[in-house]
Short mmCIF file of C-alpha atoms and ligand atoms in Angstrom, two decimals:
data_model
loop_
_atom_site.label_atom_id
_atom_site.label_comp_id
_atom_site.label_asym_id
_atom_site.label_seq_id
_atom_site.Cartn_x
_atom_site.Cartn_y
_atom_site.Cartn_z
CA UNK A 28 -33.58 -5.90 14.54
CA UNK A 29 -32.98 -3.36 11.79
CA UNK A 30 -30.80 -0.31 11.57
CA UNK A 31 -33.96 1.88 11.42
CA UNK A 32 -33.59 2.64 15.12
CA UNK A 33 -30.58 4.77 14.19
CA UNK A 34 -32.29 6.74 11.42
CA UNK A 35 -33.17 10.44 11.66
CA UNK A 36 -30.63 11.20 14.36
CA UNK A 37 -29.09 14.64 14.51
CA UNK A 38 -25.39 13.79 14.36
CA UNK A 39 -22.10 15.62 13.81
CA UNK A 40 -20.90 12.56 11.91
CA UNK A 41 -22.95 10.09 9.88
CA UNK A 42 -24.77 6.82 10.44
CA UNK A 43 -24.25 4.60 7.42
CA UNK A 44 -25.93 1.31 6.62
CA UNK A 45 -25.19 0.82 2.93
CA UNK A 46 -23.47 -2.41 1.82
CA UNK A 47 -20.17 -0.64 1.07
CA UNK A 48 -20.00 0.80 4.57
CA UNK A 49 -20.97 -2.43 6.32
CA UNK A 50 -18.56 -4.44 4.11
CA UNK A 51 -15.75 -2.05 5.08
CA UNK A 52 -16.50 -2.55 8.78
CA UNK A 53 -16.77 -6.32 8.28
CA UNK A 54 -13.17 -6.44 7.11
CA UNK A 55 -9.96 -5.98 9.03
CA UNK A 56 -6.24 -6.28 8.41
CA UNK A 57 -6.41 -10.02 9.15
CA UNK A 58 -8.82 -10.63 6.26
CA UNK A 59 -9.96 -13.90 7.90
CA UNK A 60 -13.18 -13.06 9.75
CA UNK A 61 -15.94 -11.16 8.01
CA UNK A 62 -18.79 -10.08 10.28
CA UNK A 63 -21.01 -7.37 8.77
CA UNK A 64 -22.59 -4.98 11.28
CA UNK A 65 -26.10 -3.55 11.00
CA UNK A 66 -24.77 -0.03 10.89
CA UNK A 67 -21.64 2.05 11.20
CA UNK A 68 -21.52 5.32 13.10
CA UNK A 69 -18.77 7.44 11.62
CA UNK A 70 -18.57 9.44 14.80
CA UNK A 71 -18.07 13.17 14.39
CA UNK A 72 -17.97 13.92 18.12
CA UNK A 73 -18.30 12.31 21.52
CA UNK A 74 -21.87 13.68 21.53
CA UNK A 75 -22.64 11.34 18.62
CA UNK A 76 -21.44 8.40 20.68
CA UNK A 77 -23.42 9.58 23.71
CA UNK A 78 -26.50 9.79 21.47
CA UNK A 79 -26.31 6.33 19.93
CA UNK A 80 -25.25 4.17 22.88
CA UNK A 81 -28.57 4.41 24.79
CA UNK A 82 -30.45 3.63 21.57
CA UNK A 83 -28.28 0.57 20.94
CA UNK A 84 -28.76 -0.47 24.59
CA UNK A 85 -32.55 -0.08 24.40
CA UNK A 86 -32.59 -2.28 21.31
CA UNK A 87 -30.05 -4.88 22.45
CA UNK A 88 -27.69 -4.04 19.60
CA UNK A 89 -24.07 -4.90 20.46
CA UNK A 90 -21.58 -2.09 19.99
CA UNK A 91 -17.91 -2.36 19.04
CA UNK A 92 -15.54 0.62 18.74
CA UNK A 93 -13.18 0.61 15.78
CA UNK A 94 -10.01 2.52 15.04
CA UNK A 95 -8.05 1.59 11.93
CA UNK A 96 -9.14 -2.07 11.93
CA UNK A 97 -5.60 -3.43 12.10
CA UNK A 98 -6.38 -6.33 14.39
CA UNK A 99 -6.29 -9.71 12.68
CA UNK A 100 -9.23 -11.80 13.80
CA UNK A 101 -12.38 -9.71 14.00
CA UNK A 102 -11.52 -7.94 17.29
CA UNK A 103 -13.02 -4.70 15.88
CA UNK A 104 -16.06 -6.30 14.20
CA UNK A 105 -19.68 -6.61 15.38
CA UNK A 106 -21.93 -9.12 13.64
CA UNK A 107 -25.38 -7.49 13.34
CA UNK A 108 -24.21 -4.82 15.72
CA UNK A 109 -23.16 -1.22 15.61
CA UNK A 110 -19.60 -0.26 14.76
CA UNK A 111 -18.43 3.08 16.09
CA UNK A 112 -15.75 4.18 13.65
CA UNK A 113 -13.52 6.71 15.43
CA UNK A 114 -11.28 7.64 12.53
CA UNK A 115 -12.95 10.97 11.80
CA UNK A 116 -12.29 12.04 15.39
CA UNK A 117 -8.62 12.67 14.80
CA UNK A 118 -7.69 16.08 16.16
CA UNK A 119 -4.60 16.80 18.17
CA UNK A 120 -5.45 19.20 21.03
CA UNK A 121 -3.54 20.86 23.80
CA UNK A 122 0.07 20.20 22.90
CA UNK A 123 2.44 21.38 25.61
CA UNK A 124 6.05 20.65 26.49
CA UNK A 125 5.27 17.50 28.43
CA UNK A 126 1.93 16.18 27.18
CA UNK A 127 -0.55 16.10 24.35
CA UNK A 128 -4.28 15.44 24.30
CA UNK A 129 -5.50 13.71 21.16
CA UNK A 130 -8.75 12.34 19.82
CA UNK A 131 -8.84 8.54 19.90
CA UNK A 132 -9.18 8.23 16.13
CA UNK A 133 -5.93 10.08 15.44
CA UNK A 134 -3.23 7.84 14.04
CA UNK A 135 0.15 7.68 15.74
CA UNK A 136 1.54 8.97 12.48
CA UNK A 137 -0.45 12.19 12.77
CA UNK A 138 0.29 12.51 16.49
CA UNK A 139 4.03 12.17 15.93
CA UNK A 140 3.96 14.57 12.97
CA UNK A 141 2.43 17.20 15.27
CA UNK A 142 4.58 16.59 18.35
CA UNK A 143 7.79 16.59 16.30
CA UNK A 144 7.02 20.13 15.17
CA UNK A 145 7.79 20.96 18.80
CA UNK A 146 10.73 18.55 19.12
CA UNK A 147 8.66 16.12 21.23
CA UNK A 148 7.65 12.48 20.97
CA UNK A 149 5.62 9.84 22.82
CA UNK A 150 8.00 7.44 24.57
CA UNK A 151 6.72 4.30 22.85
CA UNK A 152 5.69 4.05 19.22
CA UNK A 153 4.37 0.97 17.48
CA UNK A 154 6.38 -0.22 14.48
CA UNK A 155 3.58 0.81 12.15
CA UNK A 156 2.14 4.26 12.82
CA UNK A 157 -1.06 3.78 10.80
CA UNK A 158 -2.85 2.49 13.91
CA UNK A 159 -5.16 4.71 15.97
CA UNK A 160 -4.42 5.96 19.47
CA UNK A 161 -7.69 4.45 20.73
CA UNK A 162 -6.93 1.13 19.01
CA UNK A 163 -3.47 0.59 20.48
CA UNK A 164 -4.48 1.90 23.91
CA UNK A 165 -7.27 -0.70 23.87
CA UNK A 166 -4.67 -3.39 23.18
CA UNK A 167 -1.29 -2.39 24.65
CA UNK A 168 1.01 -0.91 22.02
CA UNK A 169 4.41 -2.60 22.00
CA UNK A 170 7.44 -0.96 20.39
CA UNK A 171 11.22 -1.13 20.25
CA UNK A 172 11.49 1.12 23.32
CA UNK A 173 9.16 -1.06 25.44
CA UNK A 174 12.17 -2.67 27.11
CA UNK A 175 12.65 0.73 28.74
CA UNK A 176 9.19 2.30 29.01
CA UNK A 177 6.68 -0.57 28.92
CA UNK A 178 3.83 -0.46 26.43
CA UNK A 179 1.84 2.56 25.26
CA UNK A 180 -0.84 1.84 27.87
CA UNK A 181 1.83 2.35 30.54
CA UNK A 182 2.31 5.85 29.20
CA UNK A 183 -1.10 7.49 29.50
CA UNK A 184 -2.01 10.37 31.82
CA UNK A 185 -5.78 10.47 31.35
CA UNK A 186 -8.62 9.29 29.13
CA UNK A 187 -12.09 10.52 28.19
CA UNK A 188 -14.39 7.55 27.81
CA UNK A 189 -18.06 7.25 26.83
CA UNK A 190 -19.52 4.39 28.84
CA UNK A 191 -22.54 2.24 27.97
CA UNK A 192 -25.01 4.59 29.70
CA UNK A 193 -23.97 7.37 27.32
CA UNK A 194 -22.02 9.31 29.97
CA UNK A 195 -18.72 10.97 29.06
CA UNK A 196 -16.28 10.25 31.91
CA UNK A 197 -12.80 11.59 32.51
CA UNK A 198 -10.54 8.99 34.10
CA UNK A 199 -6.91 8.72 35.15
CA UNK A 200 -4.82 6.81 37.68
CA UNK A 201 -6.47 8.95 40.40
CA UNK A 202 -9.90 9.77 38.94
CA UNK A 203 -12.19 6.77 38.31
CA UNK A 204 -9.10 4.53 38.31
CA UNK A 205 -11.29 1.43 37.97
CA UNK A 206 -12.52 2.68 34.59
CA UNK A 207 -9.06 3.86 33.52
CA UNK A 208 -7.53 0.44 34.21
CA UNK A 209 -10.45 -1.44 32.63
CA UNK A 210 -10.21 0.50 29.40
CA UNK A 211 -6.43 0.40 28.87
CA UNK A 212 -5.79 -2.94 27.19
CA UNK A 213 -9.50 -3.75 27.56
CA UNK A 214 -10.35 -4.21 23.87
CA UNK A 215 -13.33 -1.88 24.04
CA UNK A 216 -15.26 -3.89 26.62
CA UNK A 217 -15.98 -1.06 29.09
CA UNK A 218 -16.49 1.99 26.91
CA UNK A 219 -15.33 4.02 23.94
CA UNK A 220 -12.11 5.99 24.40
CA UNK A 221 -12.68 9.36 22.77
CA UNK A 222 -9.61 11.26 23.95
CA UNK A 223 -6.27 10.44 25.51
CA UNK A 224 -3.66 12.57 27.23
CA UNK A 225 -0.18 11.21 26.68
CA UNK A 226 3.15 12.22 28.20
CA UNK A 227 5.79 13.54 25.80
CA UNK A 228 9.57 13.64 25.99
CA UNK A 229 12.21 15.46 23.96
CA UNK A 230 12.61 13.73 20.60
CA UNK A 231 16.07 12.85 19.38
CA UNK A 232 17.03 14.45 16.09
CA UNK A 233 18.67 11.37 14.63
CA UNK A 234 18.95 7.60 14.95
CA UNK A 235 21.94 5.32 14.36
CA UNK A 236 20.44 1.96 13.40
CA UNK A 237 22.47 -1.25 13.48
CA UNK A 238 21.45 -4.52 11.82
CA UNK A 239 23.51 -7.62 12.46
CA UNK A 240 22.73 -10.91 10.73
CA UNK A 241 23.62 -13.88 12.91
CA UNK A 242 23.83 -17.45 11.57
CA UNK A 243 21.96 -19.06 14.47
CA UNK A 244 19.11 -18.16 16.77
CA UNK A 245 21.33 -18.86 19.76
CA UNK A 246 23.70 -16.11 18.57
CA UNK A 247 20.81 -13.67 18.19
CA UNK A 248 19.32 -14.42 21.59
CA UNK A 249 22.70 -14.28 23.34
CA UNK A 250 23.38 -10.89 21.75
CA UNK A 251 19.90 -9.58 22.62
CA UNK A 252 20.23 -10.67 26.24
CA UNK A 253 23.59 -9.05 26.68
CA UNK A 254 22.48 -5.79 25.03
CA UNK A 255 19.32 -5.68 27.11
CA UNK A 256 21.35 -6.09 30.29
CA UNK A 257 23.81 -3.37 29.24
CA UNK A 258 21.08 -0.92 28.14
CA UNK A 259 23.36 0.11 25.27
CA UNK A 260 20.55 0.76 22.78
CA UNK A 261 17.42 2.89 23.02
CA UNK A 262 15.56 0.66 20.60
CA UNK A 263 15.86 -3.10 20.53
CA UNK A 264 14.18 -5.59 18.22
CA UNK A 265 15.09 -8.62 16.09
CA UNK A 266 13.77 -10.77 13.27
CA UNK A 267 13.96 -14.32 11.97
CA UNK A 268 14.05 -14.02 8.19
CA UNK A 269 13.79 -16.62 5.46
CA UNK A 270 16.44 -16.51 2.71
CA UNK A 271 17.09 -18.87 -0.21
CA UNK A 272 19.90 -20.34 1.94
CA UNK A 273 17.79 -20.87 5.04
CA UNK A 274 16.87 -18.75 8.05
CA UNK A 275 18.91 -15.77 9.18
CA UNK A 276 18.63 -14.09 12.56
CA UNK A 277 18.76 -10.31 12.49
CA UNK A 278 19.43 -8.06 15.43
CA UNK A 279 17.81 -4.66 14.86
CA UNK A 280 18.90 -2.04 17.39
CA UNK A 281 19.17 1.72 17.41
CA UNK A 282 20.76 4.49 19.38
CA UNK A 283 19.00 7.86 19.48
CA UNK A 284 21.04 11.05 19.46
CA UNK A 285 21.00 14.74 18.78
CA UNK A 286 24.10 16.32 17.19
CA UNK A 287 26.72 17.15 18.24
CA UNK A 288 26.48 14.10 20.56
CA UNK A 289 27.02 11.60 17.80
CA UNK A 290 27.63 7.93 18.73
CA UNK A 291 30.98 6.37 17.88
CA UNK A 292 30.16 3.48 15.53
CA UNK A 293 33.07 1.31 16.66
CA UNK A 294 32.05 1.62 20.28
CA UNK A 295 28.39 1.19 19.38
CA UNK A 296 28.90 -2.25 17.82
CA UNK A 297 31.85 -3.44 19.89
CA UNK A 298 31.64 -7.03 21.12
CA UNK A 299 28.54 -7.79 19.04
CA UNK A 300 30.15 -9.78 16.23
CA UNK A 301 29.54 -6.96 13.75
CA UNK A 302 30.94 -7.79 10.27
CA UNK A 303 31.14 -4.79 7.94
CA UNK A 304 30.84 -7.06 4.87
CA UNK A 305 27.55 -8.53 6.09
CA UNK A 306 25.95 -6.13 8.53
CA UNK A 307 24.63 -2.57 8.30
CA UNK A 308 24.81 0.74 10.09
CA UNK A 309 22.36 3.41 8.93
CA UNK A 310 21.91 7.00 10.01
CA UNK A 311 18.35 8.34 9.82
CA UNK A 312 16.31 11.22 11.08
CA UNK A 313 13.99 10.24 13.93
CA UNK A 314 10.99 10.69 11.62
CA UNK A 315 12.54 8.47 8.93
CA UNK A 316 13.18 5.83 11.58
CA UNK A 317 9.69 6.06 13.11
CA UNK A 318 8.07 5.70 9.68
CA UNK A 319 10.52 3.03 8.49
CA UNK A 320 7.70 0.59 7.64
CA UNK A 321 6.15 2.91 5.05
CA UNK A 322 8.47 1.59 2.35
CA UNK A 323 7.58 -2.01 3.22
CA UNK A 324 3.88 -1.17 3.13
CA UNK A 325 4.28 0.34 -0.36
CA UNK A 326 6.13 -2.80 -1.45
CA UNK A 327 3.45 -5.10 0.01
CA UNK A 328 0.69 -3.04 -1.61
CA UNK A 329 2.46 -3.59 -4.91
CA UNK A 330 2.71 -7.38 -4.48
CA UNK A 331 -0.89 -7.57 -3.21
CA UNK A 332 0.26 -8.96 0.14
CA UNK A 333 -1.00 -5.91 2.06
CA UNK A 334 -4.54 -6.75 0.93
CA UNK A 335 -4.18 -10.54 1.45
CA UNK A 336 -5.07 -12.40 4.68
CA UNK A 337 -2.65 -11.84 7.60
CA UNK A 338 -2.80 -14.57 10.22
CA UNK A 339 -0.40 -12.84 12.62
CA UNK A 340 0.07 -14.39 16.08
CA UNK A 341 1.67 -12.38 18.93
CA UNK A 342 3.06 -14.21 21.92
CA UNK A 343 5.02 -13.33 25.03
CA UNK A 344 7.39 -15.97 26.32
CA UNK A 345 9.47 -15.88 29.52
CA UNK A 346 13.17 -15.47 28.85
CA UNK A 347 13.99 -18.71 30.64
CA UNK A 348 11.83 -20.67 28.14
CA UNK A 349 12.51 -18.79 24.90
CA UNK A 350 15.09 -21.36 23.73
CA UNK A 351 12.58 -24.22 24.11
CA UNK A 352 9.85 -22.17 22.47
CA UNK A 353 11.88 -21.17 19.42
CA UNK A 354 13.33 -24.63 18.93
CA UNK A 355 9.74 -25.96 18.99
CA UNK A 356 8.34 -23.51 16.47
CA UNK A 357 11.38 -23.54 14.18
CA UNK A 358 11.45 -27.36 13.93
CA UNK A 359 10.19 -28.09 10.44
CA UNK A 360 9.13 -24.48 9.80
CA UNK A 361 9.27 -23.70 6.08
CA UNK A 362 9.35 -20.33 4.35
CA UNK A 363 5.89 -21.17 2.93
CA UNK A 364 4.51 -21.39 6.48
CA UNK A 365 5.06 -17.63 6.75
CA UNK A 366 4.22 -16.69 3.14
CA UNK A 367 6.30 -14.80 0.60
CA UNK A 368 7.24 -11.73 2.68
CA UNK A 369 6.71 -13.41 6.04
CA UNK A 370 9.06 -13.17 8.98
CA UNK A 371 9.09 -13.62 12.74
CA UNK A 372 9.67 -10.65 15.00
CA UNK A 373 11.52 -11.65 18.15
CA UNK A 374 12.86 -9.42 20.88
CA UNK A 375 13.27 -9.23 24.64
CA UNK A 376 11.84 -6.66 27.03
CA UNK A 377 12.52 -6.20 30.72
CA UNK A 378 9.19 -5.99 32.47
CA UNK A 379 10.08 -3.41 35.12
CA UNK A 380 8.30 -0.56 33.34
CA UNK A 381 5.17 -2.58 32.54
CA UNK A 382 2.19 -1.93 34.79
CA UNK A 383 -0.99 -2.22 32.72
CA UNK A 384 -3.16 -4.78 34.51
CA UNK A 385 -4.84 -6.00 31.32
CA UNK A 386 -1.62 -6.33 29.34
CA UNK A 387 -0.95 -9.86 30.42
CA UNK A 388 2.71 -10.66 30.89
CA UNK A 389 4.34 -13.94 31.77
CA UNK A 390 5.72 -13.97 35.30
CA UNK A 391 9.31 -13.12 34.47
CA UNK A 392 11.60 -10.14 34.69
CA UNK A 393 12.40 -10.46 30.98
CA UNK A 394 9.97 -11.63 28.33
CA UNK A 395 10.28 -12.13 24.60
CA UNK A 396 7.75 -10.90 22.09
CA UNK A 397 7.41 -13.45 19.29
CA UNK A 398 5.18 -12.26 16.46
CA UNK A 399 4.64 -14.29 13.30
CA UNK A 400 4.10 -11.93 10.38
CA UNK A 401 2.46 -14.45 8.07
CA UNK A 402 1.05 -13.64 4.64
CA UNK A 403 -1.52 -16.07 3.23
CA UNK A 404 -2.36 -16.32 -0.44
CA UNK A 405 -5.92 -17.55 0.01
CA UNK A 406 -8.52 -18.51 2.60
CA UNK A 407 -7.38 -22.15 2.83
CA UNK A 408 -3.76 -21.16 3.52
CA UNK A 409 -4.97 -18.60 6.04
CA UNK A 410 -6.95 -21.31 7.87
CA UNK A 411 -3.87 -23.54 8.04
CA UNK A 412 -1.79 -20.65 9.35
CA UNK A 413 -4.41 -19.84 11.99
CA UNK A 414 -4.33 -23.49 13.12
CA UNK A 415 -0.53 -23.20 13.28
CA UNK A 416 -0.91 -20.06 15.40
CA UNK A 417 -3.04 -21.94 17.85
CA UNK A 418 -0.28 -24.58 18.15
CA UNK A 419 2.25 -21.79 18.83
CA UNK A 420 -0.11 -20.37 21.45
CA UNK A 421 -0.58 -23.73 23.19
CA UNK A 422 3.19 -24.22 23.23
CA UNK A 423 3.72 -20.73 24.67
CA UNK A 424 1.09 -21.31 27.38
CA UNK A 425 2.69 -24.63 28.34
CA UNK A 426 5.96 -22.72 28.84
CA UNK A 427 4.40 -20.01 31.02
CA UNK A 428 3.82 -17.58 28.14
CA UNK A 429 0.88 -15.33 27.30
CA UNK A 430 -0.56 -13.83 24.17
CA UNK A 431 -0.96 -10.25 22.96
CA UNK A 432 -4.45 -10.75 21.59
CA UNK A 433 -4.46 -8.34 18.65
CA UNK A 434 -3.47 -11.14 16.32
CA UNK A 435 -4.98 -14.24 14.73
CA UNK A 436 -5.10 -16.81 17.49
CA UNK A 437 -8.63 -18.20 17.93
CA UNK A 438 -9.66 -17.41 21.51
CA UNK A 439 -12.65 -18.98 23.27
CA UNK A 440 -14.17 -17.22 26.24
CA UNK A 441 -12.31 -19.77 28.43
CA UNK A 442 -9.05 -18.67 26.75
CA UNK A 443 -9.92 -15.05 27.55
CA UNK A 444 -10.59 -15.97 31.16
CA UNK A 445 -7.26 -17.78 31.43
CA UNK A 446 -5.58 -14.88 29.62
CA UNK A 447 -6.93 -12.35 32.11
CA UNK A 448 -5.84 -14.38 35.11
CA UNK A 449 -5.71 -12.23 38.24
CA UNK A 450 -6.88 -9.16 36.28
CA UNK A 451 -10.25 -10.77 35.58
CA UNK A 452 -11.90 -9.78 38.86
CA UNK A 453 -11.29 -6.04 38.46
CA UNK A 454 -12.37 -6.14 34.82
CA UNK A 455 -15.56 -8.04 35.73
CA UNK A 456 -16.33 -5.47 38.45
CA UNK A 457 -15.76 -2.59 36.04
CA UNK A 458 -17.96 -4.32 33.49
CA UNK A 459 -20.74 -4.65 36.09
CA UNK A 460 -20.37 -0.99 37.00
CA UNK A 461 -19.99 0.60 33.56
CA UNK A 462 -21.64 -1.89 31.22
CA UNK A 463 -23.93 -4.24 33.18
CA UNK A 464 -25.94 -5.06 30.05
CA UNK A 465 -22.82 -6.12 28.09
CA UNK A 466 -23.59 -3.62 25.36
CA UNK A 467 -19.90 -3.95 24.48
CA UNK A 468 -19.64 -7.72 23.96
CA UNK A 469 -18.00 -9.43 26.92
CA UNK A 470 -15.17 -11.67 25.78
CA UNK A 471 -14.40 -13.56 28.98
CA UNK A 472 -16.43 -15.93 31.15
C1 FAD B 524 1.33 -3.52 9.99
C2 FAD B 524 0.98 -3.65 11.45
C3 FAD B 524 1.97 -3.42 12.39
C4 FAD B 524 1.66 -3.48 13.73
N1 FAD B 524 2.65 -3.20 14.63
C5 FAD B 524 2.38 -3.24 15.94
C6 FAD B 524 3.36 -2.90 16.89
O1 FAD B 524 4.48 -2.56 16.57
N2 FAD B 524 3.00 -2.95 18.20
C7 FAD B 524 1.75 -3.29 18.61
O2 FAD B 524 1.47 -3.28 19.80
N3 FAD B 524 0.82 -3.63 17.73
C8 FAD B 524 1.10 -3.62 16.41
N4 FAD B 524 0.13 -3.96 15.51
C9 FAD B 524 -1.16 -4.38 16.04
C10 FAD B 524 -2.00 -3.13 16.27
O3 FAD B 524 -1.34 -2.21 17.06
C11 FAD B 524 -3.20 -3.42 17.04
O4 FAD B 524 -3.93 -4.31 16.30
C12 FAD B 524 -4.02 -2.15 17.31
O5 FAD B 524 -5.05 -2.44 18.19
C13 FAD B 524 -4.54 -1.62 16.05
O6 FAD B 524 -5.07 -0.32 16.21
P1 FAD B 524 -6.34 0.01 15.34
O7 FAD B 524 -6.56 1.45 15.40
O8 FAD B 524 -6.22 -0.59 14.00
O9 FAD B 524 -7.41 -0.76 16.23
P2 FAD B 524 -8.64 -1.65 15.79
O10 FAD B 524 -8.15 -2.90 15.13
O11 FAD B 524 -9.63 -0.85 15.07
O12 FAD B 524 -9.21 -2.03 17.24
C14 FAD B 524 -8.45 -2.82 18.11
C15 FAD B 524 -9.30 -3.16 19.35
O13 FAD B 524 -9.51 -1.98 20.10
C16 FAD B 524 -10.89 -1.65 20.20
N5 FAD B 524 -10.94 -0.20 19.99
C17 FAD B 524 -10.51 0.49 18.92
N6 FAD B 524 -10.66 1.81 19.13
C18 FAD B 524 -11.20 1.95 20.36
C19 FAD B 524 -11.60 3.06 21.15
N7 FAD B 524 -11.47 4.30 20.71
N8 FAD B 524 -12.15 2.84 22.37
C20 FAD B 524 -12.28 1.57 22.84
N9 FAD B 524 -11.93 0.48 22.14
C21 FAD B 524 -11.39 0.67 20.92
C22 FAD B 524 -11.56 -2.45 19.10
O14 FAD B 524 -12.91 -2.77 19.43
C23 FAD B 524 -10.68 -3.69 19.03
O15 FAD B 524 -11.05 -4.59 20.05
C24 FAD B 524 0.38 -3.87 14.16
C25 FAD B 524 -0.61 -4.14 13.22
C26 FAD B 524 -0.31 -4.01 11.88
C27 FAD B 524 -1.37 -4.33 10.89
#
């Protein structure tokens, strides 16, 4: 099959097949898998997508939608297929006091920049805002407020989706709910999200951020559990960080406020073991806080680590087993196993607000996200790290955990089937209804 079948189309965007374009679409943030497509549609409109899907279907060319390509193991790649690059479809439409409708290729950065002009924000933001709305809604979208509001896919009012037959369908919890629930967290297997309508809430003006460095993981986890139960902070995360003197365990929490309702710092950190000589309290605007990773990205671009392979695993572990899980993964873990700027994100979330069927949670009322932010120096190190990720995954599964499959854990179709669990049946039915030919490659058995 050649890309000729896509030539001479009248498109709002462009169909590109040159080596630079296919090499770009064969790469992702992970830098581990490299699957060149036949062609890349830089979609200019949903009409473009409607035009090309039937042609791809007639020619048995697999199609994979792509946002910003920030997954780590080829999730947005299509070997010898067609990549639909959504990033040029990035407009923010219809902003009102309680919702916004955005094109799927818009980044969360651009969405937040627009909503903040009106003092509004989505409830859940990912740590890094350079991801696309369509990309995180196809995965989940975890953030420091997920303990309160679930993931981004739990905070969607409606979607416009182009399905394999080239039809543009509007879906929501009440309109074509089978499609809606098969697309949220569905990794592009049932259609291309072209627009999303998201609820908005009043944005706080400022953020009081507290970082406390504990000497042991038990101290960190005990503090996180008690803060989660008390609901004291709006934002709750944590990190395991390497230092020349060994690992440190950082609590990273924040309280949102709008003057004059300023938090009292003493009350804010009371009973948490805060030590002024060691720990930090910062005061930031909400925008500075939301874009807090920009500085790190600039640093990593400077060291070359942003461009290097990133074998990042993401796991969800039930609270009751987090101690066993962390003692297993920390035993013998060296700084080099994470790479120069590597760290482990670790934080708890109550699962009450989670409802996305395809965002697979352990059966527990509180779960921990454990994400290894590993930086490899070369392909061989990346391979070793990926093998290590698989060991972390197997350990998590044996403890009743699940994975958040945006990262670099090799997944067979049997793993996908196990991952989907009870949600598999509805996804399989939606696949039969909206993509019987498996134009969008089917990941599960
Ligand atoms: C620095 C960094 C920080 C991150 N922080 C977080 C975080 O805090 N929380 C979190 O949850 N994740 C985080 N991630 C992971 C990231 O959110 C996910 O990988 C997300 O899917 C990336 O969005 P993207 O636009 O890059 O999607 P892509 O990688 O392009 O695509 C992801 C998947 O969605 C599918 N897809 C993309 N667009 C569409 C569409 N419009 N319609 C249908 N399917 C589509 C793709 O086929 C692919 O399967 C982070 C990643 C990086 C690199």
